Coordinates of C-alpha atoms in Angstrom, one line a residue:
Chain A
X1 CA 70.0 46.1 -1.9
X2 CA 68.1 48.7 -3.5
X3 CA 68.4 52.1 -4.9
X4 CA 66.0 55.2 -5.9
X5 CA 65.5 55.8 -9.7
X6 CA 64.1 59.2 -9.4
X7 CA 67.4 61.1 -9.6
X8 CA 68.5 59.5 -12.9
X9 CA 64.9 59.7 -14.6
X10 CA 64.9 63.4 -13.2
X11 CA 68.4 64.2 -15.1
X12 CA 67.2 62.3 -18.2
X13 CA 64.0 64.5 -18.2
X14 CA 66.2 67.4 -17.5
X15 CA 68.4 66.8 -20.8
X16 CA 66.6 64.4 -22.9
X17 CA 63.2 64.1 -25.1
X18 CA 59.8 64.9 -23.1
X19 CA 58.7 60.9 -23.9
X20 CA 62.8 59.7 -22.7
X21 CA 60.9 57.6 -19.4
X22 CA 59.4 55.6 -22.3
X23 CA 62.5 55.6 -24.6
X24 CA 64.7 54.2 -21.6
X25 CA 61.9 52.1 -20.4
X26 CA 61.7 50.2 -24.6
X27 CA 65.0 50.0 -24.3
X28 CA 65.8 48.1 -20.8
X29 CA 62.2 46.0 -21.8
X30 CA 64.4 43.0 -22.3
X31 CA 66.4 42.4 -19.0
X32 CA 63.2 44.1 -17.0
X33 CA 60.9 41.3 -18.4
X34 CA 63.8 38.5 -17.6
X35 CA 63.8 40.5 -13.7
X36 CA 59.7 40.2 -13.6
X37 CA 60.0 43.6 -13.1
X38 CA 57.0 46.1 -14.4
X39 CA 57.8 49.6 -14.5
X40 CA 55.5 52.4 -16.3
X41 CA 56.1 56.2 -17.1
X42 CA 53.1 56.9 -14.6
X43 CA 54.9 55.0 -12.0
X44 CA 57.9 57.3 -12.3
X45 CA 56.3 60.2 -12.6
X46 CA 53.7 60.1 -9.4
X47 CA 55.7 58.5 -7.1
X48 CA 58.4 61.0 -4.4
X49 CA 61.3 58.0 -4.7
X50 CA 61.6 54.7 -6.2
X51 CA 63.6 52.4 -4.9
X52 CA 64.6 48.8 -7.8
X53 CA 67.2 45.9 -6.9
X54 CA 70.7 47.3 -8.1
X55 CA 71.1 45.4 -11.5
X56 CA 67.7 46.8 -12.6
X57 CA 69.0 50.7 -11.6
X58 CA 72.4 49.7 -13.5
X59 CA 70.4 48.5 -16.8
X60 CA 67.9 51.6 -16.6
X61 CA 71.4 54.0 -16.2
X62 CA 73.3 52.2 -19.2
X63 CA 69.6 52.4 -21.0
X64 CA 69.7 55.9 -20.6
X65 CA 72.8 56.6 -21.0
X66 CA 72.9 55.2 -24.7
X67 CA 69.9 57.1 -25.3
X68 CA 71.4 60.3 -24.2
X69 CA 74.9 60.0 -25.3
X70 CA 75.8 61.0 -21.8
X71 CA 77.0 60.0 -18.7
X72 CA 75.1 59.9 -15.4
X73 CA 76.6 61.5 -12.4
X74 CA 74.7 61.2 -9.3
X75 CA 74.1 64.4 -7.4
X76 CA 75.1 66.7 -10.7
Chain B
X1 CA 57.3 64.7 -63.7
X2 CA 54.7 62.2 -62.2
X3 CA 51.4 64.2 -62.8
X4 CA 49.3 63.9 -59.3
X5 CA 46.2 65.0 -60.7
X6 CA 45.8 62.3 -62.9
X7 CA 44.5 60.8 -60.0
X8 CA 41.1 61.9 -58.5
X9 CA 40.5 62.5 -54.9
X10 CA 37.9 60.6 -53.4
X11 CA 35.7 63.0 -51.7
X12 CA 33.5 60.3 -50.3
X13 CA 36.1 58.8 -48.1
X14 CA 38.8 61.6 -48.0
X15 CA 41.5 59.5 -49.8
X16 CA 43.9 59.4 -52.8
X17 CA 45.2 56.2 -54.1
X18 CA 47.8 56.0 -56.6
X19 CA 48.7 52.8 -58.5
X20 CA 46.6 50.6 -55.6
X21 CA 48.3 52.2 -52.8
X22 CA 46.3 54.8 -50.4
X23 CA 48.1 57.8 -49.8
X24 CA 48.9 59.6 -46.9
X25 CA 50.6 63.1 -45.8
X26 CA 53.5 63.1 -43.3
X27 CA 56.1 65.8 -41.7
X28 CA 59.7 64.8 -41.0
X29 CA 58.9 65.1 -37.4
X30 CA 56.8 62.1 -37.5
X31 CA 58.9 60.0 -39.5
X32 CA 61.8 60.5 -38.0
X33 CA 60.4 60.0 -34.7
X34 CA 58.6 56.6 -35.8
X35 CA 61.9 55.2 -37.3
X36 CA 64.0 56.5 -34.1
X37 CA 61.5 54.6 -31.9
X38 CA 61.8 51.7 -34.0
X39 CA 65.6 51.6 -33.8
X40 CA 66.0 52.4 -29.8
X41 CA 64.3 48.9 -29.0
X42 CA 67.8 47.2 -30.8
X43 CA 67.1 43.4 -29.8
X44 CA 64.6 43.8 -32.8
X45 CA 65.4 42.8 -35.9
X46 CA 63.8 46.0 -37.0
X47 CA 65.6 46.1 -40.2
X48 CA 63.5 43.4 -41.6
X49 CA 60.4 44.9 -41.3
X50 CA 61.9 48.7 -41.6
X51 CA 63.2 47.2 -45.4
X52 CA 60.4 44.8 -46.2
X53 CA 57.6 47.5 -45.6
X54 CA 58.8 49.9 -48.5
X55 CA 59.5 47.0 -50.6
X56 CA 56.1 45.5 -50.2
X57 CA 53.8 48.7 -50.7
X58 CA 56.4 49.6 -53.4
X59 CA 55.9 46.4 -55.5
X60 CA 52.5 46.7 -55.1
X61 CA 52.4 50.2 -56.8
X62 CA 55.1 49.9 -58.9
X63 CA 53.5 46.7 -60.4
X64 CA 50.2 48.4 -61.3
X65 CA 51.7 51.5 -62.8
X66 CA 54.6 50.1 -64.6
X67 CA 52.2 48.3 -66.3
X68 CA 52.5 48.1 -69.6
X69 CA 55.6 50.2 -70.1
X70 CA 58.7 49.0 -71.0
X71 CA 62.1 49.0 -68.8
X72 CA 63.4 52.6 -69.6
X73 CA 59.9 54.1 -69.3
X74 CA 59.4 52.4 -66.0
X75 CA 62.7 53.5 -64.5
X76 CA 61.6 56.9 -64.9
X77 CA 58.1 56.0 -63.1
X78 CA 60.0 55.1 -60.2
X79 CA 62.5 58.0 -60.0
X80 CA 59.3 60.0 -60.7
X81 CA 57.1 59.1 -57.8
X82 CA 60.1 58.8 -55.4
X83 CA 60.7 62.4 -56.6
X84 CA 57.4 64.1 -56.6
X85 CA 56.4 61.9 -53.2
X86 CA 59.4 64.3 -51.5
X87 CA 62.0 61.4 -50.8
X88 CA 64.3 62.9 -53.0
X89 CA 66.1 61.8 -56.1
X90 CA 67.4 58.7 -57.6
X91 CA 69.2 58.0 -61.1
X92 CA 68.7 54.5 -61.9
X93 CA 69.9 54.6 -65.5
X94 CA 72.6 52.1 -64.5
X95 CA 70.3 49.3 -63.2
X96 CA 70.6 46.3 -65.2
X97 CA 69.4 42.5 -64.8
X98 CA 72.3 42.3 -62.1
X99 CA 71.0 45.0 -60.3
X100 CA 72.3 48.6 -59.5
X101 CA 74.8 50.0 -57.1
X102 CA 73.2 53.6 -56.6
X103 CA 74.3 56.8 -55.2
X104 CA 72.9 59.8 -54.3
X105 CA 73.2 62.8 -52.4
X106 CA 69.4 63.8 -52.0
X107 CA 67.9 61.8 -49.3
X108 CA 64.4 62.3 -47.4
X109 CA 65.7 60.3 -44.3
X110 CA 69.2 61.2 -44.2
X111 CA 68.6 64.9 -44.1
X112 CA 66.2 65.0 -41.7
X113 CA 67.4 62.6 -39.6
X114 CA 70.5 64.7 -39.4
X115 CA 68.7 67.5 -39.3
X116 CA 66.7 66.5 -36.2
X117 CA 68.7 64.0 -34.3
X118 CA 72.2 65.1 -35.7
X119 CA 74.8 62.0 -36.8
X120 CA 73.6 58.4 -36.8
X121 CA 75.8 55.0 -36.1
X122 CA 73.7 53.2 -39.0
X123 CA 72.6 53.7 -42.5
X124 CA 69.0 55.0 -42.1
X125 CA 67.8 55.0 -45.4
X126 CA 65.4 51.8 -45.2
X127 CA 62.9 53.4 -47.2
X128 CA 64.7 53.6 -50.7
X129 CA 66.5 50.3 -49.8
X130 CA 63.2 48.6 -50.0
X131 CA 61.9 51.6 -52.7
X132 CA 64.6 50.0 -54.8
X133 CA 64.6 46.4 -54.1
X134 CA 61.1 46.9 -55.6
X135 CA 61.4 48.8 -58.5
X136 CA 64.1 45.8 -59.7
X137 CA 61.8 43.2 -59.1
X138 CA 59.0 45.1 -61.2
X139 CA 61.1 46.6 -63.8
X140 CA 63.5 43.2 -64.5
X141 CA 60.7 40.8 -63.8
X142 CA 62.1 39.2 -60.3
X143 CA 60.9 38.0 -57.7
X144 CA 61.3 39.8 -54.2
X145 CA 61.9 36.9 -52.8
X146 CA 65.5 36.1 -54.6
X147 CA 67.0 40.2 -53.8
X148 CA 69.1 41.0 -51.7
X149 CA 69.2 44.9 -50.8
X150 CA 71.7 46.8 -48.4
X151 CA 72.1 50.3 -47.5
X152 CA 76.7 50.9 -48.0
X153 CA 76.7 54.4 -47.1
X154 CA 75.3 56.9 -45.6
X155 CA 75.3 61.0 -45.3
X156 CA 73.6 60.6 -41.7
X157 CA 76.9 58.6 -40.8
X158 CA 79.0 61.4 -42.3
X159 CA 79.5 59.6 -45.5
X160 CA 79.7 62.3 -48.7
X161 CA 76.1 60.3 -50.5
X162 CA 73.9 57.6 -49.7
X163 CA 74.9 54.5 -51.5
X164 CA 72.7 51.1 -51.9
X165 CA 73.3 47.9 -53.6
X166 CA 70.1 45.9 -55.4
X167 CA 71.1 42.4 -56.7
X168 CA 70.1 39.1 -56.6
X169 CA 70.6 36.9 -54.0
X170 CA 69.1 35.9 -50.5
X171 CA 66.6 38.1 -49.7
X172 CA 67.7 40.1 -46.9
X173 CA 64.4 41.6 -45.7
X174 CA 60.6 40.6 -44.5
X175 CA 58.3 39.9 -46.9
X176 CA 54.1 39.7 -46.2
X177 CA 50.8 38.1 -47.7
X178 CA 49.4 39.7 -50.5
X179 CA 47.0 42.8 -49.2
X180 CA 43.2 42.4 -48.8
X181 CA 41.1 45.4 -51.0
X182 CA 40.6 48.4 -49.2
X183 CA 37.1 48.1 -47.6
X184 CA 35.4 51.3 -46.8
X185 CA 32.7 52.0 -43.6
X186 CA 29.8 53.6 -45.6
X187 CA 28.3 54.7 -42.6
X188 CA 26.2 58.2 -41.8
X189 CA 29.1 60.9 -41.1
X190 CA 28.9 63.7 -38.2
X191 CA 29.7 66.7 -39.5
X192 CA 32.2 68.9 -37.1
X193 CA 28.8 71.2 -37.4
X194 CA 31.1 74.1 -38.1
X195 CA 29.4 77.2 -40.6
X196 CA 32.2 77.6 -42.5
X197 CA 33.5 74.5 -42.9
X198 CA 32.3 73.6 -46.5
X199 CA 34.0 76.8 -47.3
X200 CA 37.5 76.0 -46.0
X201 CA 37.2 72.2 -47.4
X202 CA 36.1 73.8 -51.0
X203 CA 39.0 76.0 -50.9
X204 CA 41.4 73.6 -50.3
X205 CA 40.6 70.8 -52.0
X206 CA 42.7 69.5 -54.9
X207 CA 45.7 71.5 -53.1
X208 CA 47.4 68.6 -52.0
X209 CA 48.5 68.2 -55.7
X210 CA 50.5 71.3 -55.4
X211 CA 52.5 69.9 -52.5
X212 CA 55.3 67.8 -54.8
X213 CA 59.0 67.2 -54.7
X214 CA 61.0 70.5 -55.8
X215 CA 64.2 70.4 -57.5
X216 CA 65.7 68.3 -54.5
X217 CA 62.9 65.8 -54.5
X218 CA 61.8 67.2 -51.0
X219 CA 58.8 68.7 -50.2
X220 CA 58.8 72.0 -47.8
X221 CA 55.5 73.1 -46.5
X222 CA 54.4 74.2 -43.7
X223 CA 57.7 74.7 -41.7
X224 CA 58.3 71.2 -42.0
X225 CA 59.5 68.3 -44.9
X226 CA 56.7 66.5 -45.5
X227 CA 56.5 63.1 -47.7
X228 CA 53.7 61.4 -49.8
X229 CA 54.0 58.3 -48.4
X230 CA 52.6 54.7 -49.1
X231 CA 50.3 54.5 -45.9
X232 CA 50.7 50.6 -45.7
X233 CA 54.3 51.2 -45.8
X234 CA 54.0 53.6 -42.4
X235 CA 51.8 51.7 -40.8
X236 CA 53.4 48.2 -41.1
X237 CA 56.3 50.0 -39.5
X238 CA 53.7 50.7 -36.8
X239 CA 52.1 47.6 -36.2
X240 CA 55.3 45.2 -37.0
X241 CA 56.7 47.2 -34.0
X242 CA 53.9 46.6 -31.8
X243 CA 53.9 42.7 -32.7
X244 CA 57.8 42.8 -31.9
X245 CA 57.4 44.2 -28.5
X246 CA 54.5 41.9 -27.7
X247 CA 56.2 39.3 -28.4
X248 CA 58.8 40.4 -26.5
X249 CA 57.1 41.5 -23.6
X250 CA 53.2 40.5 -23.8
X251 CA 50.8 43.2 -22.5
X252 CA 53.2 45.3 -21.4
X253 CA 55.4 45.8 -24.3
X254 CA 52.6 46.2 -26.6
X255 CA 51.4 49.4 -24.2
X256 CA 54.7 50.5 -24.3
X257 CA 55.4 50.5 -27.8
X258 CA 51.4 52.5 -27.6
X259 CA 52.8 55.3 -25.7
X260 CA 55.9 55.8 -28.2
X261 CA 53.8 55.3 -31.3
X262 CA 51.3 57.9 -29.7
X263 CA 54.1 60.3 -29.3
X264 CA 55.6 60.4 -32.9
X265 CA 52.1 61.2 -33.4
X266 CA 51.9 63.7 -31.0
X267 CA 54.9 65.3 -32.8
X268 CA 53.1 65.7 -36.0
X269 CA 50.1 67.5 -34.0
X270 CA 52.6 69.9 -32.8
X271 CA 55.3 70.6 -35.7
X272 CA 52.7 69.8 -38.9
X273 CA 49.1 71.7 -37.3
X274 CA 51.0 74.1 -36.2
X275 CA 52.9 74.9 -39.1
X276 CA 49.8 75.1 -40.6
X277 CA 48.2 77.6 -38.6
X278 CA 51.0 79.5 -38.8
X279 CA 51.0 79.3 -42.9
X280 CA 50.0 82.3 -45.2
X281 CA 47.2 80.1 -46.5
X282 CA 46.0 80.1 -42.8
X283 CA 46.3 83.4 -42.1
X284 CA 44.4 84.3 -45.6
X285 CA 42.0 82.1 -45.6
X286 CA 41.5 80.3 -42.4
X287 CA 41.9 83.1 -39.8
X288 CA 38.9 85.2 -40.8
X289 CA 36.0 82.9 -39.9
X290 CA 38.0 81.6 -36.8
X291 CA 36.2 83.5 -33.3
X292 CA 37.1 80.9 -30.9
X293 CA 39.6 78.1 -29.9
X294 CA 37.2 75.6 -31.1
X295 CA 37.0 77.2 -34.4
X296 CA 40.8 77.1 -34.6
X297 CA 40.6 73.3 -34.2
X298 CA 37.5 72.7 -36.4
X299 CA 39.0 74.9 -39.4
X300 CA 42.0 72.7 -39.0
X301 CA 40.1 69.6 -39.1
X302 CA 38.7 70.9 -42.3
X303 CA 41.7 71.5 -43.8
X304 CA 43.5 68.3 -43.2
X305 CA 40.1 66.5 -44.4
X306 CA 41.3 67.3 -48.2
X307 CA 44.8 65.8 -47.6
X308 CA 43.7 61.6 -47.8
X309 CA 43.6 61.2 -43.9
X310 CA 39.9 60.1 -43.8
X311 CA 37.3 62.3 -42.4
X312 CA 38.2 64.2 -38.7
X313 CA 35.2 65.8 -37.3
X314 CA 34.6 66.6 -33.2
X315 CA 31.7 65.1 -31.5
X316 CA 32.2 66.7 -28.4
X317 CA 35.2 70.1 -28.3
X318 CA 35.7 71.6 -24.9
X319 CA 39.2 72.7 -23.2
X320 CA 38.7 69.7 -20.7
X321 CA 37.8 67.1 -22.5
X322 CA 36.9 66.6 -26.5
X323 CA 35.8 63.7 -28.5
X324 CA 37.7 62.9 -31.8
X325 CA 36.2 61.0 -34.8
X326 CA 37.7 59.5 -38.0
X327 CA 35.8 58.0 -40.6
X328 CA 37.7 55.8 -43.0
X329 CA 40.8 56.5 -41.3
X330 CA 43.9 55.6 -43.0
X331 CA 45.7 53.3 -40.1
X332 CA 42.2 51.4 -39.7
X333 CA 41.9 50.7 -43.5
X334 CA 45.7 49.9 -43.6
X335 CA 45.5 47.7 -40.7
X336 CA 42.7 45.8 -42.2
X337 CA 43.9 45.6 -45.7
X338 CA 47.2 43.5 -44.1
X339 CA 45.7 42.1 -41.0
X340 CA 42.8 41.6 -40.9
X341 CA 40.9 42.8 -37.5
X342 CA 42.1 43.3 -34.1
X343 CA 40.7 43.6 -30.5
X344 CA 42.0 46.9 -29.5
X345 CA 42.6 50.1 -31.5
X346 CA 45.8 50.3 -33.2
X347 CA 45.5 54.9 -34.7
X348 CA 47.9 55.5 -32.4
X349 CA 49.2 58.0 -35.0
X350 CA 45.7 59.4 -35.6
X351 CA 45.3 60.0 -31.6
X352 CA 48.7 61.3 -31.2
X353 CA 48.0 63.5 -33.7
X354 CA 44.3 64.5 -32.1
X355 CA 46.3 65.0 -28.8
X356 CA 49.1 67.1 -29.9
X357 CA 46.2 69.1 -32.0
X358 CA 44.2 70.1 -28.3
X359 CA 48.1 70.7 -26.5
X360 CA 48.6 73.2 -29.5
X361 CA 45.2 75.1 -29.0
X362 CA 44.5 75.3 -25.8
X363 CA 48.5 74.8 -24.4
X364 CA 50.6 77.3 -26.6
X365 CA 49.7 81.0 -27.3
X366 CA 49.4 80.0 -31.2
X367 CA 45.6 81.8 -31.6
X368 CA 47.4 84.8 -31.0
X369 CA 49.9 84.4 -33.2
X370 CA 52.8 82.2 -31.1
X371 CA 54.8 80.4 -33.6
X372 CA 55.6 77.2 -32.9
X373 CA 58.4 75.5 -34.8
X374 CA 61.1 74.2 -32.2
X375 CA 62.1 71.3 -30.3
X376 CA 62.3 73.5 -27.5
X377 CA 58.6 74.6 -27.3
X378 CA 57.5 70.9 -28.2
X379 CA 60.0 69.7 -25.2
X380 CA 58.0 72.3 -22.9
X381 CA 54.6 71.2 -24.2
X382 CA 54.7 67.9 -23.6
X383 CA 56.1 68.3 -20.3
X384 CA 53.0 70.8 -19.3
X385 CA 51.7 69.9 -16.0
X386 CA 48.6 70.7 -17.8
X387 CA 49.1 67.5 -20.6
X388 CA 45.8 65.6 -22.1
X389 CA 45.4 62.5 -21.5
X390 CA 44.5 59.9 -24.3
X391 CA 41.8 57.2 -25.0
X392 CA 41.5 55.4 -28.0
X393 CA 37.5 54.0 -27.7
X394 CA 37.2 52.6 -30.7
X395 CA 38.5 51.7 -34.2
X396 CA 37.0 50.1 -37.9
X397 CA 39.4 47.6 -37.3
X398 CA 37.7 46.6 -34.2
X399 CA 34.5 46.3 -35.7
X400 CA 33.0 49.9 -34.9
X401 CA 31.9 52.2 -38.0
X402 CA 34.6 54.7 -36.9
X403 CA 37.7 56.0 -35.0
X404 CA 37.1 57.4 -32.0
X405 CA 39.2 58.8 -29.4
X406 CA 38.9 60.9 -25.8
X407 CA 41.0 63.9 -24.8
X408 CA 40.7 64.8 -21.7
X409 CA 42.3 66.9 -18.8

């Protein structure tokens, strides 16, 4: 099972710092390292969708999250 | 009040060094950036090295210019330089052999970092933490080694003044190897080939002495707060960083911590050059030799060449694409004064910096008088679909005679 992290790095972008894809990328490093899982700002930004296995989506939205003192709603 | 121009500025390698320590120029922007990237990655024991890097460079230069003076006159060297380096003020009257339980209400980090992030979880102070676990050891004779120091309070937690305790026991924070001498590249400069740009230099050399804590022990210029700062002190923060994510992550963690390094220095570019270029000293006596875009960046560049950053000069200055030197640049010499050398560039800060400089030209309307001072219009700069791209090429630390970096479209 996967899921698209373009909608939460969009809303992240659309209320956080212009480096946040970085910031929330440093901060999930740990658990994405222990997944084998690479993941760049460039990677986010040039590509339409991007799908990752649920656990890494649910670390990147708690990353995020914490970095934004906010809560993710998909869709909104 | 610590008298600056007791201490000459070197005009051969764009420096000032005070009490062993080079000295370097930063805004709040930058710092507070660098210490908020620092804390973000939390499985790093960041305080270790965020504590241990004041209280390194600080023993260092307290050592050398305590020298000689006995306990009451050194106390008031180190409430001094805290003061007139813009990191606010500090009463240590109290401090004894056992130490001193200090408060204050005038704090470099804990403004700013209120004033740019708004409240904090955690004490951010590390700076005087380690500014006074230093200033103990060298005024009472101790050993860093056997202090333990702690930040108790805080005003960016809400708390009505900062409080720290200094006293003996296990030492609580990093310590390093003692430093390697500064070694200069004495190698053949290219100018930035600009006609006025002895002119501008000339006229602002021996300025930086005028840019000391006021009343509040801060240091307002510019539109921004700015700090004299220990550059081994900022640039241990830097490069402990980069170590911790490595070693966290290898190749990839050491890119990403890169990327974040490069962007505190991209917010200096934006806030500090362009609260330069929109100064009164700009506007008097910058302006009137500057015809084109490239001027704008080249007056700049000879401006900041009297503030102790090394010497920044162009090789190459388009819109799409210039190429940035530093000679004697202060991460380089700082890196290699601690470290040793390294196989990639490490002036993340001084690219950054070179970066944000081109996005401020040629990105914002500031040659016709745009003025940039908010988080907004850096927000909407660096998210230009028109951003520059960065290339650190080469670094003294490396081996090569200079710093050099490409910026390009």
């Amino acid at each position: 099972m996967s899921r698209d992290i373009k909608p939460l790095f969009d809303w992240a972008n659309k209320i956080g710092d212009a480096n946040i894809n970085n910031r929330i990328l440093a901060k999930a490093m740990p658990a994405l390292i222990a997944a084998k899982f690479v993941l760049t700002d460039t990677m986010i930004r040039e590509d339409i969708s991007f799908d990752v296995p649920y656990d890494i989506f649910d670390v990147l939205k708690k990353s995020a999250e914490e970095l934004l003192n906010a809560s993710y709603e998909e869709g909104k | 009040m610590f008298d600056i121009n007791k201490y000459e500025f070197d005009q051969e390698h764009n420096c000032l060094e005070i009490g062993g320590e080079a000295m370097v120029f930063h805004c709040h922007h930058y710092m507070m950036n660098l210490q908020r990237t620092i804390l973000d990655a939390d499985y790093i024991q960041s305080e270790l090295f965020l504590v241990g890097s004041a209280a390194d460079a600080l023993y260092c230069q307290l050592s050398n210019l305590c020298e000689g003076l006995d306990i009451d006159a050194s106390k008031k060297m180190a409430q001094d330089i805290y003061k007139t380096f813009g990191y606010g003020l500090i009463d240590l009257s109290d401090m004894d052999a056992d130490g001193i339980e200090l408060q204050t209400t005038k704090s470099f980090f804990s403004q700013n970092w209120v004033l740019k992030y708004g409240a904090s979880k955690k004490p951010v102070d590390y700076y005087t933490t380690g500014f006074l676990a230093a200033a103990y050891a060298v005024i009472y004779d101790k050993n860093l080694e056997d202090i333990f120091a702690q930040q108790s309070s805080c005003m960016a937690c809400g708390d009505t003044n900062n409080t720290f305790i200094i006293r003996q026991g296990a030492c609580n924070f990093a310590r390093y190897p003692k430093k390697q001498a500064t070694v200069f590249k004495d190698v053949a400069k290219v100018s930035l080939n600009w006609e006025y740009e002895e002119l501008i230099t000339n006229a602002f050399l021996g300025a930086h002495a005028t840019m000391v804590g006021n009343e509040d022990g801060l240091i307002p210029a510019f539109g921004v707060y700015l700090v004299r700062t220990q550059s081994d002190y900022i640039n241990r923060l830097q490069f402990e960083f980069a170590k911790a994510m490595s070693d966290v992550a290898g190749e990839y963690g050491e890119t990403l911590a890169g990327e974040l390094l490069m962007e505190a220095g991209h917010a200096c570019g934006f806030f500090t050059y362009g609260g330069i270029m929109n100064s009164v000293e700009w506007e008097g006596a910058v302006k009137p030799y500057l015809k084109t875009k490239e001027d704008w960046i080249k007056g700049l560049a000879a401006i900041v060449n009297t503030m102790g950053w090394g010497y920044h000069t162009a090789v190459e200055l388009s819109e799409q694409r210039a190429i940035f030197r530093n000679y004697n640049d202060f991460e380089d010499l700082s890196y290699m004064r601690m470290y040793g050398t390294n196989k990639h560039p490490i002036h993340w800060a001084n690219s950054g910096g070179f970066t944000g400089l081109m996005q401020l030209v040629y990105n914002t309307d500031i040659v016709n008088g745009e003025k940039i001072e908010t988080e907004e219009g850096f927000r909407a700069m660096r998210r230009s679909k028109v951003g520059y791209k960065t290339k650190m090429t080469k670094g003294i630390s490396c081996g090569d005679d200079y710093l050099e970096v490409e910026i390009y479209l």
